[in-house]
Short mmCIF file of C-alpha atoms and ligand atoms in Angstrom, two decimals:
data_model
loop_
_atom_site.label_atom_id
_atom_site.label_comp_id
_atom_site.label_asym_id
_atom_site.label_seq_id
_atom_site.Cartn_x
_atom_site.Cartn_y
_atom_site.Cartn_z
CA MET A 1 -0.13 0.15 -0.41
CA ASN A 2 1.47 2.61 -1.20
CA GLY A 3 4.64 1.89 0.17
CA GLN A 4 3.88 1.84 3.90
CA ASP A 5 4.30 -1.06 5.87
CA LYS A 6 1.64 -3.31 7.05
CA ILE A 7 0.54 -3.49 11.18
CA TRP A 8 -0.28 -6.92 12.03
CA ILE A 9 -3.25 -6.76 14.06
CA PHE A 10 -3.28 -9.58 16.62
CA ASP A 11 -6.55 -9.83 18.28
CA THR A 12 -6.80 -11.64 22.24
CA THR A 13 -9.81 -10.24 23.32
CA LEU A 14 -10.64 -13.79 23.96
CA ARG A 15 -7.73 -15.11 25.63
CA ASP A 16 -6.07 -11.88 27.86
CA GLY A 17 -9.68 -10.75 27.31
CA GLU A 18 -11.61 -12.81 28.64
CA GLN A 19 -8.88 -13.96 31.07
CA ALA A 20 -9.93 -10.77 33.24
CA LEU A 21 -13.81 -11.57 33.19
CA ARG A 22 -15.76 -11.42 36.15
CA ALA A 23 -17.42 -14.85 34.87
CA SER A 24 -16.22 -16.65 31.91
CA LEU A 25 -17.82 -17.14 28.72
CA SER A 26 -20.15 -19.58 27.73
CA HIS A 27 -18.44 -21.92 24.81
CA LYS A 28 -21.26 -20.46 22.53
CA GLN A 29 -20.59 -16.77 23.64
CA LYS A 30 -16.84 -17.39 22.89
CA ILE A 31 -17.70 -18.91 18.87
CA GLN A 32 -20.12 -15.52 18.81
CA LEU A 33 -17.23 -13.50 19.52
CA ALA A 34 -14.52 -15.10 16.89
CA HIS A 35 -16.96 -14.15 14.29
CA ALA A 36 -17.85 -11.01 14.92
CA ILE A 37 -13.25 -10.33 15.61
CA ALA A 38 -13.05 -12.52 12.13
CA ARG A 39 -15.35 -10.24 10.87
CA LEU A 40 -12.54 -7.13 11.65
CA ASN A 41 -10.03 -8.30 8.97
CA VAL A 42 -7.81 -9.30 12.17
CA ASP A 43 -4.58 -10.88 11.22
CA VAL A 44 -4.40 -13.10 13.69
CA MET A 45 -6.75 -14.05 16.71
CA GLU A 46 -5.31 -15.34 19.87
CA VAL A 47 -9.01 -17.38 21.66
CA GLY A 48 -7.73 -19.16 24.19
CA PHE A 49 -5.13 -20.89 26.41
CA PRO A 50 -5.65 -24.68 25.85
CA VAL A 51 -4.51 -26.78 29.11
CA SER A 52 -5.80 -23.82 31.52
CA SER A 53 -8.90 -26.43 31.30
CA PRO A 54 -11.65 -28.67 29.56
CA GLY A 55 -13.46 -25.91 28.01
CA ASP A 56 -11.08 -23.60 27.06
CA PHE A 57 -10.06 -26.52 24.27
CA GLU A 58 -13.09 -27.15 23.70
CA SER A 59 -13.65 -23.81 22.69
CA VAL A 60 -10.51 -23.01 21.04
CA GLN A 61 -10.61 -26.33 18.87
CA ALA A 62 -14.30 -25.44 18.09
CA ILE A 63 -12.95 -21.91 16.96
CA ALA A 64 -10.32 -23.49 15.12
CA GLN A 65 -13.06 -25.32 13.17
CA SER A 66 -15.08 -22.91 12.26
CA VAL A 67 -13.49 -19.56 12.03
CA LYS A 68 -11.82 -18.98 8.41
CA GLY A 69 -9.98 -16.34 7.63
CA PRO A 70 -7.09 -15.12 10.35
CA ILE A 71 -4.34 -17.02 11.51
CA ILE A 72 -5.89 -18.43 15.07
CA CYS A 73 -3.46 -18.84 18.00
CA GLY A 74 -3.56 -20.42 21.83
CA LEU A 75 -1.74 -20.04 23.88
CA ALA A 76 1.34 -21.89 26.31
CA ARG A 77 2.94 -21.54 28.70
CA ALA A 78 6.98 -22.84 28.05
CA VAL A 79 6.35 -26.76 29.33
CA SER A 80 5.21 -29.60 27.22
CA ALA A 81 2.15 -30.09 28.28
CA ASP A 82 0.41 -26.80 27.32
CA ILE A 83 2.54 -26.70 24.02
CA GLU A 84 0.34 -29.99 23.37
CA ALA A 85 -3.02 -29.40 24.30
CA CYS A 86 -2.23 -26.13 22.11
CA GLY A 87 -1.11 -28.20 19.29
CA ALA A 88 -4.07 -29.96 19.20
CA ALA A 89 -6.64 -28.02 19.79
CA LEU A 90 -5.36 -25.63 17.01
CA LYS A 91 -5.28 -29.37 14.31
CA ASP A 92 -7.72 -28.46 12.70
CA ALA A 93 -7.15 -24.76 11.74
CA GLU A 94 -6.27 -23.24 8.32
CA ARG A 95 -3.62 -21.83 9.35
CA ARG A 96 -2.77 -21.11 13.32
CA ARG A 97 -0.57 -20.78 15.49
CA ILE A 98 1.16 -21.87 19.19
CA HIS A 99 1.96 -18.58 21.39
CA THR A 100 4.74 -19.69 23.99
CA PHE A 101 5.81 -17.97 26.72
CA ILE A 102 8.37 -17.15 29.93
CA ALA A 103 8.75 -14.61 32.24
CA THR A 104 12.27 -13.04 31.23
CA SER A 105 12.49 -9.47 34.12
CA PRO A 106 14.92 -10.23 37.06
CA LEU A 107 11.52 -10.27 39.59
CA HIS A 108 10.00 -12.94 37.77
CA LEU A 109 12.92 -15.02 37.28
CA GLN A 110 13.53 -15.03 41.13
CA TYR A 111 10.47 -14.87 42.57
CA LYS A 112 7.82 -16.28 40.31
CA LEU A 113 9.79 -18.70 38.59
CA ARG A 114 13.18 -19.63 41.23
CA ARG A 115 15.22 -19.59 37.65
CA THR A 116 18.59 -17.69 36.33
CA LEU A 117 18.05 -15.70 32.67
CA GLU A 118 19.92 -19.52 30.86
CA GLN A 119 17.82 -21.77 33.05
CA ALA A 120 14.64 -20.04 31.46
CA THR A 121 16.02 -19.60 28.27
CA GLU A 122 16.77 -23.22 27.96
CA GLN A 123 13.10 -23.94 28.89
CA ALA A 124 11.91 -20.98 26.29
CA VAL A 125 14.60 -23.02 23.34
CA ALA A 126 13.06 -26.51 24.43
CA ALA A 127 9.45 -24.89 24.46
CA ILE A 128 9.33 -23.37 21.01
CA GLN A 129 11.33 -26.71 19.51
CA LEU A 130 8.73 -28.66 20.78
CA ALA A 131 5.99 -25.95 19.56
CA ARG A 132 7.68 -25.45 15.39
CA ARG A 133 6.75 -29.53 15.37
CA PHE A 134 2.83 -28.94 15.09
CA THR A 135 3.57 -25.44 13.33
CA ASP A 136 6.30 -23.53 10.86
CA ASP A 137 4.07 -20.30 13.18
CA VAL A 138 5.32 -19.87 16.55
CA GLU A 139 5.41 -17.21 18.76
CA PHE A 140 7.69 -16.49 21.50
CA SER A 141 6.91 -14.08 24.69
CA CYS A 142 8.95 -12.42 27.43
CA GLU A 143 6.82 -12.17 30.12
CA ASP A 144 7.65 -8.65 31.62
CA ALA A 145 9.89 -8.11 29.25
CA GLY A 146 9.28 -3.67 29.93
CA ARG A 147 10.64 -4.58 32.90
CA THR A 148 13.76 -7.14 31.72
CA PRO A 149 17.16 -5.65 31.22
CA ILE A 150 18.11 -5.18 27.55
CA ASP A 151 20.80 -6.97 27.09
CA ASP A 152 18.74 -9.83 28.82
CA LEU A 153 16.04 -9.90 26.77
CA CYS A 154 18.56 -9.88 23.76
CA ARG A 155 20.19 -13.20 24.63
CA ILE A 156 16.47 -14.51 25.41
CA VAL A 157 15.41 -13.09 21.55
CA GLU A 158 18.67 -14.27 19.74
CA ALA A 159 17.90 -18.03 21.06
CA ALA A 160 14.06 -17.94 20.47
CA ILE A 161 14.63 -17.29 16.49
CA LYS A 162 17.44 -19.92 16.86
CA ALA A 163 15.21 -22.45 17.59
CA GLY A 164 12.25 -21.29 15.39
CA ALA A 165 10.17 -18.67 16.84
CA ARG A 166 9.00 -16.42 13.84
CA THR A 167 7.18 -13.55 16.09
CA ILE A 168 9.03 -11.57 18.83
CA ASN A 169 6.78 -10.59 21.52
CA ILE A 170 7.72 -7.71 23.42
CA PRO A 171 4.94 -7.37 26.49
CA ASP A 172 4.93 -4.45 28.70
CA THR A 173 2.92 -6.77 31.26
CA VAL A 174 2.50 -4.78 34.08
CA GLY A 175 1.67 -1.46 31.92
CA TYR A 176 4.64 0.31 33.76
CA THR A 177 7.28 1.76 30.85
CA ILE A 178 6.93 4.99 28.99
CA PRO A 179 6.71 5.57 25.20
CA ASN A 180 10.21 6.84 24.91
CA GLU A 181 11.36 4.00 27.10
CA PHE A 182 9.61 1.48 25.25
CA ALA A 183 10.55 2.46 22.09
CA GLN A 184 13.70 2.52 23.50
CA ILE A 185 13.80 -1.22 24.06
CA ILE A 186 12.36 -2.08 20.25
CA THR A 187 14.71 0.13 19.13
CA GLY A 188 17.95 -1.97 21.47
CA LEU A 189 16.37 -5.27 19.95
CA ARG A 190 16.74 -4.44 16.31
CA ASN A 191 20.25 -3.05 16.84
CA LYS A 192 21.59 -5.54 19.45
CA VAL A 193 20.59 -9.18 18.34
CA PRO A 194 21.94 -10.35 15.64
CA ASN A 195 19.00 -13.14 13.33
CA ILE A 196 16.40 -10.46 14.72
CA ASP A 197 15.56 -9.81 11.05
CA GLN A 198 14.07 -13.44 11.11
CA ALA A 199 11.30 -12.12 12.56
CA ILE A 200 8.86 -9.47 13.36
CA ILE A 201 9.02 -7.84 16.06
CA SER A 202 5.53 -7.59 18.57
CA VAL A 203 4.50 -5.88 21.45
CA HIS A 204 1.85 -6.59 23.49
CA CYS A 205 1.00 -3.09 26.30
CA HIS A 206 -1.09 -3.75 29.36
CA ASN A 207 -2.53 0.51 30.31
CA ASP A 208 -2.30 0.15 33.62
CA LEU A 209 -1.02 4.20 33.54
CA GLY A 210 -3.27 4.68 30.48
CA LEU A 211 -0.96 4.14 28.00
CA ALA A 212 -1.10 0.47 26.31
CA VAL A 213 -2.25 2.34 22.81
CA ALA A 214 0.80 4.88 23.45
CA ASN A 215 3.33 2.69 23.77
CA SER A 216 2.19 0.63 20.82
CA ILE A 217 2.20 3.31 18.41
CA SER A 218 5.95 4.63 19.70
CA ALA A 219 7.16 0.52 19.44
CA ILE A 220 5.64 0.81 15.48
CA GLN A 221 7.89 4.03 14.86
CA ALA A 222 10.83 2.20 16.25
CA GLY A 223 10.29 -0.70 14.33
CA ALA A 224 7.51 -3.64 14.99
CA ARG A 225 5.61 -4.38 13.19
CA GLN A 226 2.72 -6.51 14.92
CA ILE A 227 0.26 -4.93 18.00
CA GLU A 228 -1.36 -6.64 19.98
CA CYS A 229 -4.99 -5.53 21.66
CA THR A 230 -8.51 -6.54 22.64
CA VAL A 231 -11.81 -5.23 21.33
CA ASN A 232 -12.33 -1.83 24.08
CA GLY A 233 -9.51 -2.19 25.16
CA ILE A 234 -10.14 -5.37 27.75
CA GLY A 235 -7.85 -7.41 29.67
CA GLU A 236 -5.68 -7.86 32.82
CA ARG A 237 -6.37 -5.00 35.31
CA ALA A 238 -6.36 -2.20 33.31
CA GLY A 239 -6.81 -3.63 29.98
CA ASN A 240 -4.92 -4.51 26.94
CA CYS A 241 -4.21 -1.46 23.82
CA SER A 242 -7.22 -1.39 22.33
CA LEU A 243 -7.70 -2.52 18.79
CA GLU A 244 -10.08 0.54 17.71
CA GLU A 245 -8.34 3.46 18.82
CA VAL A 246 -4.60 1.78 17.18
CA ALA A 247 -6.67 0.95 14.35
CA MET A 248 -8.67 4.35 13.73
CA ILE A 249 -4.91 5.95 14.74
CA ILE A 250 -2.93 4.24 12.17
CA LYS A 251 -6.06 4.62 9.54
CA THR A 252 -6.37 8.86 10.53
CA ARG A 253 -2.61 9.51 11.09
CA ALA A 254 -1.48 8.52 7.79
CA ASP A 255 0.58 11.79 7.15
CA VAL A 256 2.43 10.76 9.92
CA LEU A 257 2.67 7.51 10.71
CA PRO A 258 3.72 5.27 7.03
CA PHE A 259 1.64 2.11 8.25
CA TYR A 260 -1.52 0.11 7.70
CA THR A 261 -3.06 -1.96 9.15
CA GLU A 262 -6.04 -4.72 7.17
CA ILE A 263 -8.68 -3.69 9.89
CA LYS A 264 -12.43 -3.48 8.67
CA THR A 265 -13.38 0.02 10.73
CA THR A 266 -16.93 -0.27 9.51
CA GLU A 267 -16.40 -3.05 11.96
CA ILE A 268 -15.72 -1.36 14.94
CA TYR A 269 -18.90 -0.50 16.61
CA ARG A 270 -20.98 -4.03 16.03
CA SER A 271 -18.02 -5.97 17.51
CA SER A 272 -17.72 -3.20 20.05
CA HIS A 273 -21.15 -3.53 21.95
CA LEU A 274 -20.64 -6.97 20.97
CA VAL A 275 -18.13 -7.81 23.23
CA SER A 276 -19.57 -4.66 26.16
CA GLN A 277 -22.73 -7.54 26.26
CA ILE A 278 -21.67 -10.40 26.12
CA CYS A 279 -18.41 -9.82 28.22
CA HIS A 280 -20.97 -7.55 30.88
CA MET A 281 -17.99 -4.69 30.27
CA PRO A 282 -19.88 -1.26 29.24
CA ILE A 283 -18.19 1.35 27.75
CA GLN A 284 -17.62 4.08 29.24
CA PRO A 285 -19.62 7.56 27.26
CA ASN A 286 -16.43 8.95 26.51
CA LYS A 287 -14.22 6.42 25.52
CA ALA A 288 -12.55 7.06 22.24
CA ILE A 289 -14.09 5.31 18.90
CA VAL A 290 -16.82 3.59 20.23
CA GLY A 291 -18.29 5.42 23.61
CA GLU A 292 -21.49 6.82 23.01
CA ASN A 293 -20.25 10.44 23.80
CA ALA A 294 -17.11 10.17 20.53
CA PHE A 295 -19.02 11.80 17.89
CA ALA A 296 -21.54 14.00 20.02
CA HIS A 297 -20.85 17.69 19.86
CA SER A 298 -22.89 19.37 23.31
CA SER A 299 -21.53 23.03 22.77
CA GLY A 300 -23.75 25.68 20.23
CA ILE A 301 -20.09 26.92 19.31
CA HIS A 302 -19.39 22.95 18.00
CA GLN A 303 -23.15 22.45 16.61
CA ASP A 304 -22.44 25.21 14.87
CA GLY A 305 -19.33 24.36 13.11
CA MET A 306 -19.93 20.69 12.28
CA LEU A 307 -23.46 22.78 10.17
CA LYS A 308 -20.35 24.42 7.98
CA ALA A 309 -18.69 21.89 7.75
CA GLN A 310 -18.44 18.42 9.93
CA ASN A 311 -13.95 18.45 9.84
CA THR A 312 -14.60 21.67 11.93
CA TYR A 313 -14.96 18.92 15.07
CA GLU A 314 -15.03 15.59 13.98
CA ILE A 315 -11.27 14.38 12.41
CA MET A 316 -12.70 11.07 11.53
CA SER A 317 -16.62 10.08 10.61
CA PRO A 318 -19.07 8.40 12.57
CA GLU A 319 -19.03 6.07 9.03
CA GLN A 320 -15.95 4.81 8.87
CA VAL A 321 -16.04 2.69 12.44
CA GLY A 322 -19.18 1.28 11.77
CA ILE A 323 -22.12 4.31 12.95
CA ARG A 324 -24.83 4.21 10.87
CA GLN A 325 -27.92 7.12 10.95
CA ASN A 326 -31.27 5.52 10.24
CA GLU A 327 -33.32 6.48 7.92
CA LEU A 328 -36.17 4.24 7.88
CA ASN A 329 -39.33 4.39 10.87
CA LEU A 330 -39.21 0.19 11.46
CA THR A 331 -42.68 0.20 13.06
CA SER A 332 -44.97 -2.91 13.52
CA ARG A 333 -46.31 -2.18 9.85
CA SER A 334 -42.25 -3.11 8.39
CA GLY A 335 -42.20 -6.13 6.86
CA ARG A 336 -39.04 -9.16 7.19
CA ALA A 337 -37.62 -7.25 4.21
CA VAL A 338 -37.07 -3.90 6.01
CA ILE A 339 -36.16 -5.52 8.84
CA SER A 340 -33.32 -7.96 6.92
CA HIS A 341 -32.27 -4.79 4.85
CA ARG A 342 -31.68 -3.10 8.60
CA LEU A 343 -29.98 -5.98 9.80
CA ALA A 344 -27.43 -6.18 6.88
CA GLU A 345 -27.18 -2.05 7.22
CA LEU A 346 -25.86 -2.73 10.62
CA GLY A 347 -23.76 -5.65 9.39
CA TYR A 348 -25.65 -8.77 10.15
CA GLY A 349 -25.41 -11.10 7.72
CA LYS A 350 -28.25 -14.13 7.20
CA GLU A 351 -26.34 -16.82 9.32
CA ASP A 352 -26.43 -14.41 12.25
CA TYR A 353 -30.31 -14.66 12.73
CA ASP A 354 -33.43 -17.13 12.39
CA LEU A 355 -35.45 -14.29 10.55
CA GLU A 356 -38.56 -15.58 11.67
CA GLN A 357 -37.59 -15.76 14.95
CA ILE A 358 -36.39 -12.16 14.96
CA TYR A 359 -39.78 -11.11 13.56
CA ALA A 360 -41.85 -12.45 15.84
CA ALA A 361 -39.71 -10.39 18.72
CA PHE A 362 -39.70 -7.14 16.48
CA ILE A 363 -44.12 -6.91 16.41
CA ALA A 364 -44.35 -8.01 19.61
CA LEU A 365 -41.77 -4.82 20.61
CA ALA A 366 -43.02 -2.60 17.50
CA ASP A 367 -46.62 -3.48 18.88
CA GLN A 368 -45.55 -3.16 23.34
CA LYS A 369 -43.15 0.34 21.95
CA GLY A 370 -45.15 1.98 18.34
CA ARG A 371 -41.18 2.55 16.88
CA VAL A 372 -38.26 0.23 17.12
CA PHE A 373 -34.85 2.03 16.45
CA ASP A 374 -31.22 0.15 16.05
CA TYR A 375 -30.19 -0.61 19.38
CA ASP A 376 -33.68 -2.68 20.35
CA LEU A 377 -32.89 -4.58 16.86
CA GLU A 378 -29.05 -5.63 18.33
CA ALA A 379 -30.69 -6.20 21.03
CA LEU A 380 -32.96 -8.61 19.66
CA VAL A 381 -30.39 -10.51 18.16
CA PHE A 382 -28.13 -10.96 20.92
CA PHE A 383 -30.38 -12.43 22.82
CA GLN A 384 -31.44 -14.51 19.94
CA ASN A 385 -27.97 -15.73 20.33
CA LEU A 386 -28.21 -16.03 23.81
CA GLN A 387 -31.05 -18.83 23.86
CA ASP A 388 -29.56 -21.92 22.93
CA ASP A 389 -32.31 -24.39 20.94
CA ASP A 390 -33.12 -26.86 23.66
CA GLU A 391 -33.50 -24.77 27.50
CA HIS A 392 -34.54 -26.21 29.98
CA TYR A 393 -35.58 -23.73 31.91
CA GLN A 394 -38.40 -21.38 30.49
CA LEU A 395 -40.85 -19.04 32.12
CA GLU A 396 -43.99 -19.69 31.28
CA PHE A 397 -45.30 -16.40 32.56
CA LEU A 398 -45.22 -13.92 35.82
CA SER A 399 -47.04 -11.66 37.54
CA SER A 400 -45.91 -9.14 40.02
CA SER A 401 -47.53 -6.87 42.42
CA THR A 402 -46.30 -4.03 44.23
CA HIS A 403 -47.89 -1.18 46.93
CA THR A 404 -46.72 1.52 48.81
CA GLY A 405 -45.47 0.29 52.53
CA HIS A 406 -46.37 -2.88 51.90
CA VAL A 407 -44.01 -5.97 51.10
CA ALA A 408 -44.13 -7.54 46.79
CA SER A 409 -45.19 -10.13 45.69
CA ALA A 410 -44.64 -12.07 42.52
CA THR A 411 -46.15 -15.45 40.83
CA VAL A 412 -43.98 -17.06 38.18
CA GLY A 413 -44.73 -19.85 35.72
CA ILE A 414 -40.99 -21.60 34.92
CA LYS A 415 -41.16 -24.52 32.68
CA ALA A 416 -38.13 -26.69 33.31
CA GLY A 417 -37.72 -30.10 31.33
CA GLY A 418 -41.59 -29.85 29.69
CA GLU A 419 -43.54 -29.64 33.35
CA VAL A 420 -44.25 -25.90 34.38
CA PHE A 421 -44.04 -25.10 38.46
CA THR A 422 -45.59 -22.23 39.91
CA GLU A 423 -44.36 -20.57 42.51
CA ALA A 424 -45.29 -17.30 44.67
CA ALA A 425 -43.10 -15.28 47.56
CA THR A 426 -42.71 -12.08 48.62
CA GLY A 427 -40.04 -9.64 48.86
CA ASN A 428 -38.80 -6.13 49.79
CA GLY A 429 -39.71 -4.99 46.32
CA PRO A 430 -41.09 -7.23 42.80
CA VAL A 431 -37.71 -8.69 42.05
CA GLU A 432 -36.45 -9.75 45.01
CA ALA A 433 -39.88 -11.47 45.55
CA ALA A 434 -39.39 -13.09 42.11
CA PHE A 435 -36.02 -14.27 42.50
CA SER A 436 -37.18 -15.84 45.42
CA ALA A 437 -40.31 -17.66 44.07
CA ILE A 438 -37.58 -19.02 41.28
CA HIS A 439 -35.39 -20.24 43.58
CA ARG A 440 -38.48 -21.75 44.93
CA VAL A 441 -38.95 -23.44 41.57
CA ALA A 442 -35.17 -24.47 41.14
CA LYS A 443 -33.87 -25.48 44.17
CA LEU A 444 -30.43 -24.97 43.45
CA ASP A 445 -28.43 -22.96 46.06
CA VAL A 446 -27.60 -20.04 43.42
CA LYS A 447 -25.88 -16.57 44.67
CA MET A 448 -26.44 -13.31 43.35
CA VAL A 449 -22.75 -11.59 43.05
CA ASP A 450 -23.68 -8.66 41.38
CA TYR A 451 -27.26 -6.89 39.48
CA ASN A 452 -27.28 -4.35 37.18
CA LEU A 453 -29.98 -3.14 35.21
CA GLN A 454 -29.11 -0.34 32.51
CA ALA A 455 -31.32 1.17 29.72
CA LYS A 456 -31.47 0.49 26.01
CA GLY A 457 -32.40 3.41 24.10
CA GLU A 458 -33.61 6.48 25.15
CA GLY A 459 -36.84 7.42 27.22
CA GLU A 460 -39.38 6.04 28.64
CA ASN A 461 -40.24 3.78 25.75
CA ALA A 462 -36.11 2.64 26.10
CA LEU A 463 -36.08 -1.47 26.95
CA GLY A 464 -34.46 -1.84 30.37
CA GLN A 465 -31.42 -4.32 30.41
CA VAL A 466 -30.89 -6.30 33.35
CA ASP A 467 -27.04 -8.32 34.39
CA ILE A 468 -26.38 -10.37 36.67
CA ILE A 469 -23.35 -12.42 38.27
CA ALA A 470 -24.47 -15.42 40.40
CA GLU A 471 -22.35 -17.74 41.95
CA TYR A 472 -23.66 -21.94 41.92
CA GLU A 473 -20.94 -23.93 43.22
CA GLY A 474 -18.25 -22.33 43.13
CA ARG A 475 -18.26 -20.93 39.42
CA ARG A 476 -19.61 -17.88 38.37
CA TYR A 477 -22.78 -17.50 35.80
CA HIS A 478 -23.35 -14.05 33.76
CA GLY A 479 -27.21 -14.18 32.75
CA ALA A 480 -28.98 -11.23 31.29
CA GLY A 481 -32.48 -10.19 30.29
CA LEU A 482 -33.55 -7.68 28.23
CA ALA A 483 -37.99 -6.24 28.29
CA THR A 484 -40.06 -3.19 28.48
CA ASP A 485 -40.85 -4.21 32.65
CA ILE A 486 -37.78 -4.42 34.85
CA VAL A 487 -38.94 -7.31 36.75
CA ARG A 488 -39.49 -9.45 33.29
CA SER A 489 -35.73 -8.81 31.96
CA SER A 490 -35.06 -9.22 35.74
CA VAL A 491 -36.57 -13.21 35.50
CA LEU A 492 -35.25 -13.87 31.90
CA ALA A 493 -32.10 -13.37 33.46
CA TYR A 494 -32.41 -15.69 36.37
CA VAL A 495 -33.89 -17.70 34.16
CA HIS A 496 -30.71 -17.52 31.65
CA VAL A 497 -28.65 -18.64 34.90
CA LEU A 498 -30.42 -21.01 35.74
CA ASN A 499 -30.21 -22.70 31.53
CA LEU A 500 -25.76 -21.99 31.97
CA ILE A 501 -26.08 -24.47 35.14
CA GLU A 502 -28.21 -27.13 33.37
CA ARG A 503 -26.30 -26.85 30.36
CA SER A 504 -22.58 -26.57 32.79
CA LYS A 505 -23.91 -30.05 34.28
CA ARG A 506 -24.55 -31.34 31.31
CA ILE A 507 -20.92 -30.97 30.07
CA ASP A 508 -19.84 -31.93 33.34
CA ALA A 509 -21.50 -35.06 33.32
CA VAL A 510 -20.20 -36.51 29.59
CA LYS A 511 -16.85 -35.59 30.84
CA GLN A 512 -17.31 -37.56 33.90
CA ALA A 513 -18.95 -40.34 31.63
CA ARG A 514 -15.92 -40.05 28.76
CA ARG A 515 -13.11 -40.15 31.90
CA GLN A 516 -14.85 -43.63 33.07
CA ALA A 517 -14.80 -45.48 29.74
O1 KIV B 1 0.65 -9.58 29.24
C1 KIV B 1 1.61 -10.37 29.72
O2 KIV B 1 2.63 -10.19 29.45
C2 KIV B 1 1.23 -11.40 28.26
C3 KIV B 1 1.76 -12.65 27.99
C4 KIV B 1 1.44 -13.87 28.24
C5 KIV B 1 1.68 -12.31 26.58
O3 KIV B 1 -0.40 -11.60 28.30
ZN1 ZN B 2 -1.00 -9.53 28.53
#
């Protein structure tokens, strides 16, 4: 591209990002996110840590089998069991990468690994050689590189390249460095490691001081050619470098940054919102690129300028990141064709939803609300994807009442395994009453850890989305519910959790049976 250098985008939303969530994602949610991330056209996607749990192994395997386009990558410590698990999980990928790592900073070597740099180097070399038996595409990371003396870093990097690593990743694991300092590490490696031209230098910056994006940009100016990042910057602690910010910086400032990425920027908005919804990680309103206010102009002077020329106050357009204005008025008179047309404009392919089901839900909502907005449609698609065809628990009916000065009461009818159970209960409010009634039906020791209510849309017509985190037998589950009535949203979120618990029980039973066979 006009003599500009390509910057490889390595997405780690489903590994570093997922690692930081309060409740882990279900298999189905990971697959859904993997497809959305692939549509962003990232070069590499790291989708899990296969040795960490059978569930992670299965998700990496399923993504490797079904997601086409990007290189699919798995993480492995520099130990044989991890690398073998990674190789096996990635076996069916069109293109696969094994990413292995070991810590290199004096602090990590002394306290965490109790090893010398020489021993860590030997371990890394053996791991890379083993990984090369599964794929030619091996990436090696020096964990806590940001706090590793440059000569130590050069020594282990040279050995890693000699052993067969084709990408060398330099993580600022604790987000400690500042931009010129981080750039000097990259320059140091380029000047001092004799075989550095046989590998691509990658960077992986954490955001503890809010510098992950700035450090990554400095690194590419110093010669790095791969950036590791996540959608919305989610990740350990303060998160990782944000994919959408990096992509838009490189695109918007092409005048001073002679680089390009292959990111389809019009997919940014949708993937960002999907990640936020599924991961239960709200986006701060003033977040660059994807926040609710990122393209909102409040002051009169700014609005006046915008009317005269858009670039007075906008350095990029909302359309570039996939925000489209809805000119169509969607009401109960709109037909299926209009709905699928609008969903296509919003970036949803036919494979993303079942038109009949979405249309039925759309009509029900249009009858309640009058006009249906884009965010409603997106929420319907999102919630359709949460449901499995074989849900064990289903909400059959709900009634609740509350009178000032009196306890609230609720009655729920829940279908469980084909039979409807009805229970009533009282509580301090209608949600508590409904939860107690469901509790009586399910008879499971589920503890609520977090309850969050969010308006989807504007004004009194907004839909209420409830997200709950619940704990059962030491595992956490994230349930979500959406309705015009918040007691109903809450009940749907609880029923969602019950279905996730039921599914985990089924998976555990299958695993148990396999172990015994
Ligand atoms: O932050 C880090 O150092 C990591 C490595 C595993 C790459 O996530
Ligand atoms: Zn990390």
